[in-house]
């Protein structure tokens, strides 16, 4: 028996393909299980070795958290709507991009702390984390360098299968 596809379904699929959404329908099983890990990074000389997912969420929602040296952790983000930023927000903040935007608008209206600073490229992000005590950010493991160090999140590193800071592209 053949499969009938309504014209509306064809138009919907074509629109999704044009908008770039179709590839997400065809992720491989390996991507669905593993996904893209994002290493949480700090300066190599920091005494911070691990952070809980809950504390990481607090840092990236501008709550005050300090490292073992007493430095306030300062969160640095990738630009909005980039794959890693959206993935990080989903994995850590448990929010979609539009919800994150509304969250920060609401905080601004209420006179509370604003969002983390945005750094436009990986090279600058690594340099900033290296030079400023308390800076914390995230990168793909392949983007790590001697300038920064990955820390454990919930006692897991990015190469662990149940590492909590992952997203499916």
Coordinates of C-alpha atoms in Angstrom, one line a residue:
X1 CA 0.0 0.0 0.0
X2 CA 1.4 3.4 -1.0
X3 CA 1.8 6.4 1.2
X4 CA -0.4 9.3 0.4
X5 CA 1.0 12.7 1.3
X6 CA -1.4 15.6 1.4
X7 CA -0.5 18.8 -0.5
X8 CA -0.4 20.7 2.8
X9 CA 2.2 18.3 4.2
X10 CA 4.4 18.7 1.1
X11 CA 4.2 22.5 1.4
X12 CA 5.0 22.3 5.1
X13 CA 8.0 20.0 4.4
X14 CA 9.2 22.3 1.6
X15 CA 8.9 25.3 3.9
X16 CA 10.8 23.5 6.6
X17 CA 13.6 22.6 4.2
X18 CA 13.9 26.2 3.0
X19 CA 14.1 27.4 6.6
X20 CA 16.8 24.9 7.5
X21 CA 14.6 22.9 9.9
X22 CA 14.5 19.7 7.8
X23 CA 18.0 18.5 8.7
X24 CA 17.0 18.4 12.4
X25 CA 14.4 15.8 11.5
X26 CA 17.1 13.5 10.2
X27 CA 19.7 13.5 13.0
X28 CA 21.6 10.3 13.4
X29 CA 21.1 8.0 16.4
X30 CA 24.7 8.9 17.5
X31 CA 23.9 12.6 17.5
X32 CA 20.7 12.0 19.4
X33 CA 22.5 10.1 22.1
X34 CA 25.7 12.0 22.2
X35 CA 25.0 15.4 20.8
X36 CA 27.5 18.3 20.9
X37 CA 29.3 18.7 24.2
X38 CA 30.2 22.2 25.4
X39 CA 33.2 22.4 27.8
X40 CA 32.8 24.9 30.6
X41 CA 36.0 26.8 30.7
X42 CA 38.0 29.0 33.2
X43 CA 41.5 30.4 33.4
X44 CA 44.2 27.8 33.8
X45 CA 45.4 29.3 37.1
X46 CA 41.9 29.2 38.7
X47 CA 41.4 27.0 41.7
X48 CA 37.9 26.1 40.5
X49 CA 37.8 22.5 39.4
X50 CA 34.1 21.7 39.2
X51 CA 30.7 23.3 39.3
X52 CA 27.2 21.9 39.7
X53 CA 24.7 22.3 36.8
X54 CA 22.5 24.3 39.3
X55 CA 25.4 26.7 40.1
X56 CA 26.2 27.0 36.4
X57 CA 22.6 28.0 35.7
X58 CA 22.8 30.5 38.6
X59 CA 26.0 32.0 37.1
X60 CA 24.5 32.3 33.6
X61 CA 21.3 34.0 35.1
X62 CA 23.5 36.6 36.7
X63 CA 23.3 35.4 40.3
X64 CA 26.4 36.0 42.4
X65 CA 28.6 32.9 42.7
X66 CA 32.3 33.0 43.7
X67 CA 35.2 30.7 43.0
X68 CA 37.5 29.3 45.7
X69 CA 39.7 32.5 45.5
X70 CA 36.6 34.7 46.3
X71 CA 36.3 36.1 42.7
X72 CA 32.8 36.6 41.5
X73 CA 32.2 34.3 38.5
X74 CA 31.5 36.4 35.4
X75 CA 29.6 34.5 32.7
X76 CA 30.5 35.1 29.0
X77 CA 28.1 34.0 26.3
X78 CA 28.3 33.3 22.6
X79 CA 26.2 35.6 20.4
X80 CA 22.4 35.1 20.5
X81 CA 20.9 32.5 18.1
X82 CA 24.2 30.8 17.4
X83 CA 24.1 27.0 17.6
X84 CA 26.3 26.8 20.7
X85 CA 24.4 29.6 22.5
X86 CA 21.0 28.1 21.8
X87 CA 22.3 24.6 22.8
X88 CA 23.8 25.9 26.0
X89 CA 20.6 27.8 26.9
X90 CA 18.6 24.7 26.3
X91 CA 20.9 22.4 28.3
X92 CA 21.8 24.7 31.2
X93 CA 19.0 27.3 31.5
X94 CA 16.3 24.9 30.2
X95 CA 15.0 27.8 28.0
X96 CA 14.4 28.3 24.3
X97 CA 15.9 31.4 22.7
X98 CA 12.7 33.4 22.8
X99 CA 12.1 32.6 26.4
X100 CA 15.7 33.6 27.3
X101 CA 15.2 37.0 25.6
X102 CA 12.0 37.6 27.5
X103 CA 13.7 36.5 30.7
X104 CA 16.3 39.2 30.3
X105 CA 13.8 41.9 29.3
X106 CA 11.8 41.1 32.4
X107 CA 14.9 41.4 34.6
X108 CA 15.8 44.7 33.1
X109 CA 12.3 46.0 33.7
X110 CA 12.5 44.9 37.3
X111 CA 15.9 46.7 37.8
X112 CA 17.8 43.4 38.3
X113 CA 21.2 42.4 36.9
X114 CA 21.5 42.1 33.1
X115 CA 22.5 39.2 30.9
X116 CA 26.1 37.8 30.7
X117 CA 28.4 39.7 28.3
X118 CA 28.5 38.4 24.7
X119 CA 31.8 37.7 23.0
X120 CA 31.7 37.5 19.3
X121 CA 34.5 35.0 18.5
X122 CA 36.2 32.1 20.1
X123 CA 39.7 33.6 20.1
X124 CA 38.6 36.6 22.0
X125 CA 36.5 34.5 24.4
X126 CA 39.5 32.3 25.3
X127 CA 41.7 35.4 25.8
X128 CA 39.1 37.1 28.0
X129 CA 38.7 33.9 30.1
X130 CA 42.5 33.5 30.4
X131 CA 43.1 37.2 31.5
X132 CA 40.2 37.9 33.8
X133 CA 39.9 36.2 37.2
X134 CA 36.5 34.7 37.6
X135 CA 35.5 34.6 33.9
X136 CA 33.6 31.5 32.9
X137 CA 32.4 30.5 29.5
X138 CA 31.9 27.5 27.2
X139 CA 33.4 26.1 24.1
X140 CA 33.3 23.0 22.0
X141 CA 36.1 20.7 23.2
X142 CA 37.9 21.0 19.8
X143 CA 38.2 24.7 20.5
X144 CA 40.1 24.3 23.8
X145 CA 43.6 25.6 24.0
X146 CA 46.3 26.1 26.6
X147 CA 44.8 29.5 27.3
X148 CA 41.9 28.0 29.2
X149 CA 40.9 24.9 31.2
X150 CA 37.8 22.8 31.1
X151 CA 36.2 22.1 34.5
X152 CA 33.8 19.3 35.6
X153 CA 30.1 19.9 35.6
X154 CA 28.3 17.6 38.0
X155 CA 31.6 15.7 38.3
X156 CA 31.6 14.9 34.5
X157 CA 33.9 16.1 31.7
X158 CA 32.7 16.7 28.1
X159 CA 34.0 13.3 27.0
X160 CA 31.8 11.5 29.5
X161 CA 28.7 10.0 28.0
X162 CA 26.3 11.5 30.6
X163 CA 27.9 15.0 30.6
X164 CA 25.0 17.4 31.2
X165 CA 26.1 20.3 28.9
X166 CA 25.1 18.8 25.5
X167 CA 22.7 19.6 22.8
X168 CA 21.5 18.0 19.6
X169 CA 22.1 20.3 16.6

